[in-house]
PDB file of C-alpha atoms in Angstrom:
ATOM      1  CA  MET A   1     -29.343  42.314  28.901  1.00  0.00           C
ATOM      2  CA  SER A   2     -28.809  40.303  32.062  1.00  0.00           C
ATOM      3  CA  MET A   3     -25.379  38.998  32.823  1.00  0.00           C
ATOM      4  CA  GLY A   4     -25.433  35.326  33.826  1.00  0.00           C
ATOM      5  CA  ARG A   5     -22.729  33.062  35.150  1.00  0.00           C
ATOM      6  CA  GLY A   6     -19.712  32.673  32.884  1.00  0.00           C
ATOM      7  CA  VAL A   7     -20.306  35.871  30.947  1.00  0.00           C
ATOM      8  CA  LEU A   8     -17.601  38.488  30.804  1.00  0.00           C
ATOM      9  CA  PRO A   9     -18.917  41.945  31.757  1.00  0.00           C
ATOM     10  CA  GLY A  10     -19.094  44.276  28.784  1.00  0.00           C
ATOM     11  CA  LYS A  11     -18.218  41.533  26.275  1.00  0.00           C
ATOM     12  CA  GLU A  12     -20.686  40.552  23.609  1.00  0.00           C
ATOM     13  CA  SER A  13     -20.281  38.828  20.272  1.00  0.00           C
ATOM     14  CA  ARG A  14     -22.478  38.851  17.184  1.00  0.00           C
ATOM     15  CA  SER A  15     -24.060  35.638  18.377  1.00  0.00           C
ATOM     16  CA  GLY A  16     -24.683  36.843  21.933  1.00  0.00           C
ATOM     17  CA  PRO A  17     -22.785  37.000  25.215  1.00  0.00           C
ATOM     18  CA  VAL A  18     -19.309  35.538  25.379  1.00  0.00           C
ATOM     19  CA  SER A  19     -18.304  33.032  28.036  1.00  0.00           C
ATOM     20  CA  SER A  20     -15.111  33.251  30.025  1.00  0.00           C
ATOM     21  CA  HIS A  21     -14.033  29.916  28.564  1.00  0.00           C
ATOM     22  CA  HIS A  22     -11.441  30.441  25.853  1.00  0.00           C
ATOM     23  CA  THR A  23     -10.404  28.002  23.167  1.00  0.00           C
ATOM     24  CA  HIS A  24      -7.162  28.760  21.359  1.00  0.00           C
ATOM     25  CA  GLY A  25      -7.326  32.291  22.764  1.00  0.00           C
ATOM     26  CA  LEU A  26     -10.689  33.025  21.149  1.00  0.00           C
ATOM     27  CA  PRO A  27     -13.832  33.604  23.225  1.00  0.00           C
ATOM     28  CA  GLN A  28     -16.700  31.198  22.602  1.00  0.00           C
ATOM     29  CA  PRO A  29     -20.408  32.156  22.614  1.00  0.00           C
ATOM     30  CA  VAL A  30     -22.302  31.042  25.743  1.00  0.00           C
ATOM     31  CA  GLY A  31     -23.772  27.584  25.282  1.00  0.00           C
ATOM     32  CA  SER A  32     -21.341  26.501  22.564  1.00  0.00           C
ATOM     33  CA  LYS A  33     -18.982  23.651  23.315  1.00  0.00           C
ATOM     34  CA  PRO A  34     -15.471  23.435  21.911  1.00  0.00           C
ATOM     35  CA  SER A  35     -15.521  20.838  19.142  1.00  0.00           C
ATOM     36  CA  GLY A  36     -11.764  20.422  18.680  1.00  0.00           C
ATOM     37  CA  LYS A  37     -11.817  16.722  19.558  1.00  0.00           C
ATOM     38  CA  LEU A  38     -14.765  16.040  17.297  1.00  0.00           C
ATOM     39  CA  PHE A  39     -13.117  17.960  14.457  1.00  0.00           C
ATOM     40  CA  THR A  40      -9.878  16.004  14.941  1.00  0.00           C
ATOM     41  CA  LEU A  41     -11.740  12.685  14.981  1.00  0.00           C
ATOM     42  CA  GLY A  42     -13.564  13.750  11.823  1.00  0.00           C
ATOM     43  CA  LEU A  43     -10.276  14.550  10.097  1.00  0.00           C
ATOM     44  CA  ILE A  44      -8.723  11.243  11.125  1.00  0.00           C
ATOM     45  CA  GLY A  45     -11.814   9.332  10.000  1.00  0.00           C
ATOM     46  CA  SER A  46     -11.976  11.105   6.648  1.00  0.00           C
ATOM     47  CA  TRP A  47      -8.254  10.525   6.099  1.00  0.00           C
ATOM     48  CA  TYR A  48      -8.586   6.841   6.980  1.00  0.00           C
ATOM     49  CA  PHE A  49     -11.603   6.120   4.806  1.00  0.00           C
ATOM     50  CA  SER A  50     -10.395   8.239   1.890  1.00  0.00           C
ATOM     51  CA  ASN A  51      -7.095   6.312   1.954  1.00  0.00           C
ATOM     52  CA  ILE A  52      -9.001   3.037   1.731  1.00  0.00           C
ATOM     53  CA  GLY A  53     -11.171   4.435  -1.066  1.00  0.00           C
ATOM     54  CA  VAL A  54      -8.217   5.717  -3.065  1.00  0.00           C
ATOM     55  CA  LEU A  55      -6.340   2.445  -2.664  1.00  0.00           C
ATOM     56  CA  LEU A  56      -9.272   0.296  -3.763  1.00  0.00           C
ATOM     57  CA  LEU A  57     -10.149   2.624  -6.644  1.00  0.00           C
ATOM     58  CA  ASN A  58      -6.530   2.606  -7.828  1.00  0.00           C
ATOM     59  CA  LYS A  59      -6.479  -1.192  -7.692  1.00  0.00           C
ATOM     60  CA  TYR A  60      -9.733  -1.355  -9.646  1.00  0.00           C
ATOM     61  CA  LEU A  61      -8.498   1.098 -12.298  1.00  0.00           C
ATOM     62  CA  LEU A  62      -5.052  -0.448 -12.704  1.00  0.00           C
ATOM     63  CA  SER A  63      -5.912  -4.154 -12.497  1.00  0.00           C
ATOM     64  CA  ASN A  64      -9.581  -4.799 -13.173  1.00  0.00           C
ATOM     65  CA  TYR A  65     -10.431  -1.949 -15.533  1.00  0.00           C
ATOM     66  CA  GLY A  66      -7.182  -2.164 -17.496  1.00  0.00           C
ATOM     67  CA  PHE A  67      -6.014   1.436 -17.019  1.00  0.00           C
ATOM     68  CA  LYS A  68      -2.325   1.313 -18.012  1.00  0.00           C
ATOM     69  CA  PHE A  69      -1.063   4.741 -16.925  1.00  0.00           C
ATOM     70  CA  PRO A  70      -0.021   4.706 -13.239  1.00  0.00           C
ATOM     71  CA  ILE A  71       2.126   7.839 -13.630  1.00  0.00           C
ATOM     72  CA  PHE A  72      -0.825   9.761 -15.093  1.00  0.00           C
ATOM     73  CA  LEU A  73      -2.951   8.482 -12.213  1.00  0.00           C
ATOM     74  CA  THR A  74      -0.334   9.808  -9.783  1.00  0.00           C
ATOM     75  CA  MET A  75      -0.387  13.172 -11.546  1.00  0.00           C
ATOM     76  CA  CYS A  76      -4.168  13.286 -11.083  1.00  0.00           C
ATOM     77  CA  HIS A  77      -3.712  12.516  -7.361  1.00  0.00           C
ATOM     78  CA  MET A  78      -1.100  15.236  -6.922  1.00  0.00           C
ATOM     79  CA  THR A  79      -3.158  17.818  -8.818  1.00  0.00           C
ATOM     80  CA  ALA A  80      -6.257  17.078  -6.748  1.00  0.00           C
ATOM     81  CA  CYS A  81      -4.197  17.187  -3.544  1.00  0.00           C
ATOM     82  CA  ALA A  82      -2.736  20.597  -4.466  1.00  0.00           C
ATOM     83  CA  LEU A  83      -6.165  21.977  -5.400  1.00  0.00           C
ATOM     84  CA  PHE A  84      -7.925  20.736  -2.251  1.00  0.00           C
ATOM     85  CA  SER A  85      -5.025  21.885  -0.072  1.00  0.00           C
ATOM     86  CA  TYR A  86      -5.239  25.353  -1.568  1.00  0.00           C
ATOM     87  CA  ILE A  87      -8.994  25.446  -0.936  1.00  0.00           C
ATOM     88  CA  ALA A  88      -8.479  24.328   2.679  1.00  0.00           C
ATOM     89  CA  ILE A  89      -5.766  26.943   3.263  1.00  0.00           C
ATOM     90  CA  ALA A  90      -6.882  29.966   1.237  1.00  0.00           C
ATOM     91  CA  TRP A  91     -10.677  29.722   1.309  1.00  0.00           C
ATOM     92  CA  MET A  92     -11.572  27.656   4.368  1.00  0.00           C
ATOM     93  CA  LYS A  93      -8.692  29.093   6.462  1.00  0.00           C
ATOM     94  CA  LEU A  94      -8.074  25.761   8.225  1.00  0.00           C
ATOM     95  CA  VAL A  95      -4.412  26.670   8.641  1.00  0.00           C
ATOM     96  CA  PRO A  96      -2.545  29.892   7.919  1.00  0.00           C
ATOM     97  CA  MET A  97      -0.912  30.409   4.531  1.00  0.00           C
ATOM     98  CA  GLN A  98       2.851  30.045   4.773  1.00  0.00           C
ATOM     99  CA  GLY A  99       5.488  31.224   2.377  1.00  0.00           C
ATOM    100  CA  ILE A 100       8.828  29.654   1.579  1.00  0.00           C
ATOM    101  CA  ARG A 101      11.461  31.552   3.549  1.00  0.00           C
ATOM    102  CA  SER A 102      14.705  30.479   1.904  1.00  0.00           C
ATOM    103  CA  ARG A 103      16.250  28.569  -0.946  1.00  0.00           C
ATOM    104  CA  VAL A 104      17.345  25.849   1.477  1.00  0.00           C
ATOM    105  CA  GLN A 105      13.767  25.397   2.675  1.00  0.00           C
ATOM    106  CA  PHE A 106      12.590  25.270  -0.955  1.00  0.00           C
ATOM    107  CA  MET A 107      15.156  22.565  -1.761  1.00  0.00           C
ATOM    108  CA  LYS A 108      14.051  20.478   1.241  1.00  0.00           C
ATOM    109  CA  ILE A 109      10.402  20.802   0.208  1.00  0.00           C
ATOM    110  CA  ALA A 110      11.279  19.898  -3.393  1.00  0.00           C
ATOM    111  CA  ALA A 111      13.243  16.813  -2.268  1.00  0.00           C
ATOM    112  CA  LEU A 112      10.349  15.684  -0.070  1.00  0.00           C
ATOM    113  CA  SER A 113       7.935  16.258  -2.966  1.00  0.00           C
ATOM    114  CA  PHE A 114       9.982  14.118  -5.354  1.00  0.00           C
ATOM    115  CA  VAL A 115      10.348  11.305  -2.805  1.00  0.00           C
ATOM    116  CA  PHE A 116       6.628  11.379  -2.008  1.00  0.00           C
ATOM    117  CA  CYS A 117       5.686  11.435  -5.693  1.00  0.00           C
ATOM    118  CA  GLY A 118       8.037   8.515  -6.360  1.00  0.00           C
ATOM    119  CA  SER A 119       6.455   6.628  -3.484  1.00  0.00           C
ATOM    120  CA  VAL A 120       2.939   7.155  -4.849  1.00  0.00           C
ATOM    121  CA  VAL A 121       4.016   6.189  -8.393  1.00  0.00           C
ATOM    122  CA  SER A 122       5.684   3.014  -7.064  1.00  0.00           C
ATOM    123  CA  GLY A 123       2.617   2.163  -5.008  1.00  0.00           C
ATOM    124  CA  ASN A 124       0.328   2.664  -7.991  1.00  0.00           C
ATOM    125  CA  ILE A 125       2.539   0.534 -10.226  1.00  0.00           C
ATOM    126  CA  SER A 126       2.690  -2.218  -7.596  1.00  0.00           C
ATOM    127  CA  LEU A 127      -1.123  -2.341  -7.474  1.00  0.00           C
ATOM    128  CA  ARG A 128      -1.124  -3.682 -11.036  1.00  0.00           C
ATOM    129  CA  PHE A 129       0.773  -6.769  -9.877  1.00  0.00           C
ATOM    130  CA  LEU A 130       0.004  -7.270  -6.178  1.00  0.00           C
ATOM    131  CA  PRO A 131      -3.166  -7.802  -4.175  1.00  0.00           C
ATOM    132  CA  VAL A 132      -4.221  -4.818  -2.067  1.00  0.00           C
ATOM    133  CA  SER A 133      -3.843  -6.842   1.144  1.00  0.00           C
ATOM    134  CA  PHE A 134      -0.204  -7.690   0.358  1.00  0.00           C
ATOM    135  CA  ASN A 135       0.479  -4.065  -0.625  1.00  0.00           C
ATOM    136  CA  GLN A 136      -0.948  -2.897   2.713  1.00  0.00           C
ATOM    137  CA  ALA A 137       0.948  -5.573   4.647  1.00  0.00           C
ATOM    138  CA  VAL A 138       4.239  -4.394   3.170  1.00  0.00           C
ATOM    139  CA  GLY A 139       3.245  -0.792   3.928  1.00  0.00           C
ATOM    140  CA  ALA A 140       2.619  -1.759   7.568  1.00  0.00           C
ATOM    141  CA  THR A 141       6.366  -2.345   7.987  1.00  0.00           C
ATOM    142  CA  THR A 142       7.016   1.368   7.372  1.00  0.00           C
ATOM    143  CA  PRO A 143       7.212   2.331  11.082  1.00  0.00           C
ATOM    144  CA  PHE A 144       9.835  -0.376  11.712  1.00  0.00           C
ATOM    145  CA  PHE A 145      12.052   0.626   8.822  1.00  0.00           C
ATOM    146  CA  THR A 146      11.561   4.309   9.638  1.00  0.00           C
ATOM    147  CA  ALA A 147      12.874   3.695  13.166  1.00  0.00           C
ATOM    148  CA  VAL A 148      15.836   1.677  11.888  1.00  0.00           C
ATOM    149  CA  LEU A 149      16.753   4.203   9.173  1.00  0.00           C
ATOM    150  CA  ALA A 150      16.337   7.113  11.594  1.00  0.00           C
ATOM    151  CA  TYR A 151      18.875   5.447  13.874  1.00  0.00           C
ATOM    152  CA  VAL A 152      21.270   4.722  10.996  1.00  0.00           C
ATOM    153  CA  MET A 153      21.038   8.266   9.621  1.00  0.00           C
ATOM    154  CA  THR A 154      20.977  10.274  12.863  1.00  0.00           C
ATOM    155  CA  LEU A 155      22.502   7.819  15.370  1.00  0.00           C
ATOM    156  CA  LYS A 156      19.710   8.830  17.737  1.00  0.00           C
ATOM    157  CA  LYS A 157      18.081   5.980  19.635  1.00  0.00           C
ATOM    158  CA  GLU A 158      14.391   5.878  20.465  1.00  0.00           C
ATOM    159  CA  ALA A 159      13.091   4.537  23.762  1.00  0.00           C
ATOM    160  CA  TRP A 160      13.178   0.737  23.956  1.00  0.00           C
ATOM    161  CA  VAL A 161       9.371   0.742  24.187  1.00  0.00           C
ATOM    162  CA  THR A 162       9.205   2.183  20.654  1.00  0.00           C
ATOM    163  CA  TYR A 163      11.200  -0.717  19.228  1.00  0.00           C
ATOM    164  CA  ALA A 164       9.330  -3.253  21.385  1.00  0.00           C
ATOM    165  CA  THR A 165       5.960  -2.104  20.050  1.00  0.00           C
ATOM    166  CA  LEU A 166       7.175  -2.592  16.490  1.00  0.00           C
ATOM    167  CA  VAL A 167       7.996  -6.278  17.009  1.00  0.00           C
ATOM    168  CA  PRO A 168       4.341  -7.480  17.025  1.00  0.00           C
ATOM    169  CA  VAL A 169       3.556  -5.303  14.017  1.00  0.00           C
ATOM    170  CA  VAL A 170       6.420  -6.683  11.950  1.00  0.00           C
ATOM    171  CA  SER A 171       5.721 -10.234  13.177  1.00  0.00           C
ATOM    172  CA  GLY A 172       2.095  -9.920  12.084  1.00  0.00           C
ATOM    173  CA  VAL A 173       3.172  -8.597   8.699  1.00  0.00           C
ATOM    174  CA  ILE A 174       5.610 -11.492   8.239  1.00  0.00           C
ATOM    175  CA  ILE A 175       2.925 -14.028   9.129  1.00  0.00           C
ATOM    176  CA  ALA A 176       0.293 -12.366   6.915  1.00  0.00           C
ATOM    177  CA  SER A 177       2.714 -11.882   4.035  1.00  0.00           C
ATOM    178  CA  GLY A 178       3.974 -15.455   4.273  1.00  0.00           C
ATOM    179  CA  VAL A 179       0.429 -16.819   4.170  1.00  0.00           C
ATOM    180  CA  LYS A 180      -0.487 -14.512   1.285  1.00  0.00           C
ATOM    181  CA  PHE A 181       2.742 -15.353  -0.586  1.00  0.00           C
ATOM    182  CA  ALA A 182       2.189 -19.097  -0.093  1.00  0.00           C
ATOM    183  CA  PHE A 183      -1.381 -18.722  -1.341  1.00  0.00           C
ATOM    184  CA  LEU A 184      -0.277 -16.719  -4.398  1.00  0.00           C
ATOM    185  CA  CYS A 185       2.436 -19.260  -5.231  1.00  0.00           C
ATOM    186  CA  SER A 186      -0.009 -22.165  -4.913  1.00  0.00           C
ATOM    187  CA  VAL A 187      -2.410 -20.418  -7.318  1.00  0.00           C
ATOM    188  CA  PHE A 188      -0.001 -18.857  -9.842  1.00  0.00           C
ATOM    189  CA  CYS A 189       3.246 -20.879  -9.637  1.00  0.00           C
TER     190      CYS A 189
END
């Protein structure tokens, strides 16, 4: 076998010679390109579009189709999330399996789980009564209120740029929500 440029002497993988370029500490076969950015973009895209799909499907089930069990719907979401997460961790090895190290850590995870579940239940219930666009507009204020509550709870200030970037977001939400609210009142009030 001839040793070309970028090949480590004496190193060979199952797929052929190994280049000197390392990604995450692992040698890559010659000719292969690291696809970390593409993988990340794929994850972000799948998250984004699956969120839209779940939201619209929930709205359809709860409002148009007449499904009257938002808590059961949330349970289905949580069960599917746990199952797919287990597959991604245990079978696909996307991230390493991690155990719970202490009772304190377990209690923090449990508290986060209950808050998240309550958030999803509330969101699903609200979809029975609100348009999806208004629901999303209210959800867009989350970064603003997160920054404010983080300051109130931890007394730690963010950079002024962080707060400044939230002003246009909240302003847009107020404008969009006001227009949507005025429209809803003119139709239903």
